[in-house]
PDB file of C-alpha atoms and ligand atoms in Angstrom:
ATOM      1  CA  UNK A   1       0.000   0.000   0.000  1.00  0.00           C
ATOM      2  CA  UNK A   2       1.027   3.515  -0.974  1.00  0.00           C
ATOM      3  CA  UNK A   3       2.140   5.829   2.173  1.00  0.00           C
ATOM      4  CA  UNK A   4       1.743   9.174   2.354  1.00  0.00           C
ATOM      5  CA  UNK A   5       4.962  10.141   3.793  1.00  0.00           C
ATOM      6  CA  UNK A   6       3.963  14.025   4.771  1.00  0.00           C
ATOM      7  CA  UNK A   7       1.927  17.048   4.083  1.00  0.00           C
ATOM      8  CA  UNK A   8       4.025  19.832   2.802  1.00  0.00           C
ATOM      9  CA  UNK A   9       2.310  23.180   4.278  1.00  0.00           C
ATOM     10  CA  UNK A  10       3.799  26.526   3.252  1.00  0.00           C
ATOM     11  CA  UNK A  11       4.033  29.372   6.808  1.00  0.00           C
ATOM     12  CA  UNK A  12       5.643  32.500   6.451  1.00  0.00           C
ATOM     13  CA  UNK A  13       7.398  31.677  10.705  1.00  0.00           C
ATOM     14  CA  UNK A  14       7.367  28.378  11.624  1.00  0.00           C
ATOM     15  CA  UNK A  15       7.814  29.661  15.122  1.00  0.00           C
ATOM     16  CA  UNK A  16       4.675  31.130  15.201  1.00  0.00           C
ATOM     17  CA  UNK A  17       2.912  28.844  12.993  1.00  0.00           C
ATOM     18  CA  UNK A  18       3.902  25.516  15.392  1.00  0.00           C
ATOM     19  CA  UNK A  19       1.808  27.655  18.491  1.00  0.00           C
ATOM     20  CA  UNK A  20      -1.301  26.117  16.286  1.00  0.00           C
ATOM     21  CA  UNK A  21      -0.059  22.751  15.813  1.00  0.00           C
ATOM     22  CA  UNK A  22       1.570  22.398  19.651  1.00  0.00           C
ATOM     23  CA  UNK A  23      -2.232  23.188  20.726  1.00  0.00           C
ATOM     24  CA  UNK A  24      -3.548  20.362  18.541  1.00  0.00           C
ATOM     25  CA  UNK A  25      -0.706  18.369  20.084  1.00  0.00           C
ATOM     26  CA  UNK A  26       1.365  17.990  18.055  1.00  0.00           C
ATOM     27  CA  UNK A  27       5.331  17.459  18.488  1.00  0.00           C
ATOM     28  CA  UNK A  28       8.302  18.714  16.384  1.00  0.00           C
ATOM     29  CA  UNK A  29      10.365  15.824  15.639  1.00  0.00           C
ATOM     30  CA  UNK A  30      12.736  17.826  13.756  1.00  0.00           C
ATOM     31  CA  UNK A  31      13.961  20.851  12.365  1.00  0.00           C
ATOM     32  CA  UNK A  32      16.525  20.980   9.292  1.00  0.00           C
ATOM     33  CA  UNK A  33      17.450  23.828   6.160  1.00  0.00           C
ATOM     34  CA  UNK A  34      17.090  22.289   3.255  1.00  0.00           C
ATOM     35  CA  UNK A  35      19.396  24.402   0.750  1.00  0.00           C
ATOM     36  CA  UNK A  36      18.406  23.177  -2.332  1.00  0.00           C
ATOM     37  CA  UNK A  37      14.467  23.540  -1.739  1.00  0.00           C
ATOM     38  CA  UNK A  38      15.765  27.400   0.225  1.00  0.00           C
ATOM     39  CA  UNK A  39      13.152  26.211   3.162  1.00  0.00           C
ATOM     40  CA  UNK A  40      13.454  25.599   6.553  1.00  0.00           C
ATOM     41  CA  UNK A  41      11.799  22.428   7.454  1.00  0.00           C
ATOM     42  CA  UNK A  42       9.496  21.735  10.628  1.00  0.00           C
ATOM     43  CA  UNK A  43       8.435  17.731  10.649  1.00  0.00           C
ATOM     44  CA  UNK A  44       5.510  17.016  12.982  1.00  0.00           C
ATOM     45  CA  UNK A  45       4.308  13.158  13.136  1.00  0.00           C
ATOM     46  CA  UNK A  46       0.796  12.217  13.042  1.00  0.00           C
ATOM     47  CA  UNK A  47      -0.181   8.472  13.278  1.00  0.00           C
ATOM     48  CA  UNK A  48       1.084   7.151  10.056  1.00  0.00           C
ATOM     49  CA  UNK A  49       2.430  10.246   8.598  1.00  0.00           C
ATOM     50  CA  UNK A  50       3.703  13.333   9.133  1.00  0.00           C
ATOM     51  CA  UNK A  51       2.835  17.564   8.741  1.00  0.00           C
ATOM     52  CA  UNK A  52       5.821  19.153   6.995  1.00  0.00           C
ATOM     53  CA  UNK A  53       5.629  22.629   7.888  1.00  0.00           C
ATOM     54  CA  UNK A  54       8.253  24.766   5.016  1.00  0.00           C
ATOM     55  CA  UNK A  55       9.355  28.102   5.952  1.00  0.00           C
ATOM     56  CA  UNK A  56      11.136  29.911   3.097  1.00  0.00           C
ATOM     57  CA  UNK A  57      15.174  30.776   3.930  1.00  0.00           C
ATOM     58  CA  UNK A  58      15.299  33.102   0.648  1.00  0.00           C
ATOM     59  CA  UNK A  59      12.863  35.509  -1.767  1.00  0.00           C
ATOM     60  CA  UNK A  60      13.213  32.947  -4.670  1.00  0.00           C
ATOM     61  CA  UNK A  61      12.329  29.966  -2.700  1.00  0.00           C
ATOM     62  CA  UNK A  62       9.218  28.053  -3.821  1.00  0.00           C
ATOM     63  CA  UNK A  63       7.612  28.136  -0.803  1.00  0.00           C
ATOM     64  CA  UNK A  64       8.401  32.557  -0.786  1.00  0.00           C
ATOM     65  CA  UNK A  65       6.737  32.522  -4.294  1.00  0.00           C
ATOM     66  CA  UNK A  66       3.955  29.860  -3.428  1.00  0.00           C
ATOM     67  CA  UNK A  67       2.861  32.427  -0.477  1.00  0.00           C
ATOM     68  CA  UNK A  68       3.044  35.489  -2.411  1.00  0.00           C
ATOM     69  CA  UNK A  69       0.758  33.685  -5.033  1.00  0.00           C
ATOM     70  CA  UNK A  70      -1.394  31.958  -2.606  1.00  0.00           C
ATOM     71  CA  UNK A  71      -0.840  33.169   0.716  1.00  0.00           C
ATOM     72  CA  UNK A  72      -0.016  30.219   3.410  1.00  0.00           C
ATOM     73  CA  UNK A  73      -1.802  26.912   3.255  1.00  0.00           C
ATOM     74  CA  UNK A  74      -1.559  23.480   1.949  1.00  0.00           C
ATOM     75  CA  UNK A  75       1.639  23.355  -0.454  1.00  0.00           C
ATOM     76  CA  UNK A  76       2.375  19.573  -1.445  1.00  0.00           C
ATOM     77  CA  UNK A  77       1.486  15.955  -0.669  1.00  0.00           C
ATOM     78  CA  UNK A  78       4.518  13.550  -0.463  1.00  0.00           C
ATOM     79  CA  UNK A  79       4.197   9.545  -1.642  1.00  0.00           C
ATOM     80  CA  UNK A  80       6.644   7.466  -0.016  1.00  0.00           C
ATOM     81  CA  UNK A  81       8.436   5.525  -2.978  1.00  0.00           C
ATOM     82  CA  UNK A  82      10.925   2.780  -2.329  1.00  0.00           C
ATOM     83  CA  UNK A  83      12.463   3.349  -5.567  1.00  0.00           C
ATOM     84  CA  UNK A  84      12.392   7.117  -6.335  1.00  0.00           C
ATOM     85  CA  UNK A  85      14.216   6.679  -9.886  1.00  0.00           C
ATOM     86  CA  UNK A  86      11.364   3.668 -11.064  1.00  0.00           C
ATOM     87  CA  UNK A  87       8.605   5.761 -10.358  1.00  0.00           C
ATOM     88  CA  UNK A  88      10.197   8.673 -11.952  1.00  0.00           C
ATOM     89  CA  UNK A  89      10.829   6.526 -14.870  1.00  0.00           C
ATOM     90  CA  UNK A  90       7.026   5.007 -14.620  1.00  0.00           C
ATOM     91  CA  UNK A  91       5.946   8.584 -14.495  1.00  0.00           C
ATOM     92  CA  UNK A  92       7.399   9.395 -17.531  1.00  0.00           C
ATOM     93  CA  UNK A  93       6.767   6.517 -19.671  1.00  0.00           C
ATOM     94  CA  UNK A  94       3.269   7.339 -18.488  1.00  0.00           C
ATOM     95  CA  UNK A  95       3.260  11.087 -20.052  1.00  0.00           C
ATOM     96  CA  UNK A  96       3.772  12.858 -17.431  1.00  0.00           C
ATOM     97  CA  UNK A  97       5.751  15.652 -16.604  1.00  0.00           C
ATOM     98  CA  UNK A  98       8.815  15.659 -13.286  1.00  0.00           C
ATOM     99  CA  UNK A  99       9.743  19.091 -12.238  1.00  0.00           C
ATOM    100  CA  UNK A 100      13.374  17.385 -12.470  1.00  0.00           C
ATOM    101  CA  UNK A 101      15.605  14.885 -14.747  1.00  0.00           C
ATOM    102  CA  UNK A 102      16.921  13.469 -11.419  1.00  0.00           C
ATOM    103  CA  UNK A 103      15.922  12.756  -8.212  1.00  0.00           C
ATOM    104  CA  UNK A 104      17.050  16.176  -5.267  1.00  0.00           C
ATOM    105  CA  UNK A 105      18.350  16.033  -1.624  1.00  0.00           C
ATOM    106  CA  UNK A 106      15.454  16.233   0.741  1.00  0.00           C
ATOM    107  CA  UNK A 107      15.318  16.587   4.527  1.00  0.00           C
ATOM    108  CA  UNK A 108      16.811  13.820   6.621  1.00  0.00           C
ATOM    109  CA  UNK A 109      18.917  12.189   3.775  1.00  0.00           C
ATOM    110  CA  UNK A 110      15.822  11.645   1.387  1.00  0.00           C
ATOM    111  CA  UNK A 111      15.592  12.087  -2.620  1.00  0.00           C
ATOM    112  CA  UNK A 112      12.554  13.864  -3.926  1.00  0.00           C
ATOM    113  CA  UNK A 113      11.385  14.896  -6.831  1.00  0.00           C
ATOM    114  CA  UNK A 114       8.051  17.104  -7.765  1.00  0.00           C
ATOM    115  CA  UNK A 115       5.844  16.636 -10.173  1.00  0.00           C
ATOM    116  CA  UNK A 116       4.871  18.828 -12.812  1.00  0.00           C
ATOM    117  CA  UNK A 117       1.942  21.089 -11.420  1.00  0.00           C
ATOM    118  CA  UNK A 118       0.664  20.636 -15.039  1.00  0.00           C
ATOM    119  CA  UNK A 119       0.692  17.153 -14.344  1.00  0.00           C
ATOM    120  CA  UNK A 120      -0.905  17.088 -10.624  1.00  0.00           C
ATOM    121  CA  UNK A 121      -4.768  18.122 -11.242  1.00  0.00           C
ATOM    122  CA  UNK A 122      -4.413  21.115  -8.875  1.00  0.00           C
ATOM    123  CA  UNK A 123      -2.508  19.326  -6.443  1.00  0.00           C
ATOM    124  CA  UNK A 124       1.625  19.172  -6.128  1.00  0.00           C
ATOM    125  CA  UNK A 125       2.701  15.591  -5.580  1.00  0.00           C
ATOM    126  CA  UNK A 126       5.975  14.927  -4.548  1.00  0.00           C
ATOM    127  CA  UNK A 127       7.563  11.676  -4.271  1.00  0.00           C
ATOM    128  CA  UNK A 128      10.061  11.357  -1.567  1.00  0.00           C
ATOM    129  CA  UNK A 129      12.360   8.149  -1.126  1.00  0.00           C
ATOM    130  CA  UNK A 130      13.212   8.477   2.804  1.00  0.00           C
ATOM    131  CA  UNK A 131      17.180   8.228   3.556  1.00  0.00           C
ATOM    132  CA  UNK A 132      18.426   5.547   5.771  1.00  0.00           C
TER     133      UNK A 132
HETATM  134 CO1  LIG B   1       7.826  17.714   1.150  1.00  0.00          CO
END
């Protein structure tokens, strides 16, 4: 069965955005800067899953452009893939589009790669191979 390994969710602080999620009890797990995405990165575990809260580090980060489109909210939903380079290659054999030719350093040692919001139906997917 397919996992859903977080819920990306774009917040201009995540200081002040984790007050919400401490008082639904929530816990940080762990905090990490993830250069090449130009976020700060939150993780929050829920049974099963996890809330990925992204604060951006930089004015041309995805998440800085994302808010001044959209303001904050619901950014990305990440499968869990075992094999990150099949299902790209599945993907693509498929017709649809990857935001990338190869799989990117995630938080915590994983490789991720979007998809195409083209490609999504309204909704970014993300595939995320977790690091060992
Ligand atoms: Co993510």
């Amino acid at each position: 069965m397919v996992a859903i390994n977080h819920i990306g969710i774009a917040v201009k602080s995540l200081d002040e955005r984790l007050v919400l999620y401490r008082a639904l009890g929530l816990v940080e797990s762990a905090r990490e800067e993830v250069p090449s995405q130009k976020v700060k990165v939150a993780m929050l575990p829920v049974r099963g899953s996890q809330i990925e809260l992204l604060e951006p580090t930089a004015a041309d980060s995805p998440i800085a452009v994302a808010i001044e489109k959209r303001g904050e909210g619901l950014h990305h939903i990440a499968f869990e893939v075992e094999d990150i380079r099949a299902t790209m290659a599945q993907l693509k054999a498929a017709g649809f589009q990857l935001l990338s030719e190869e799989p990117r350093p995630g938080a915590h040692g994983s490789q991720v790669c979007f998809l195409h919001p083209k490609s999504g139906g309204g909704v970014l997917i993300e595939l995320c191979q977790p690091g060992h």
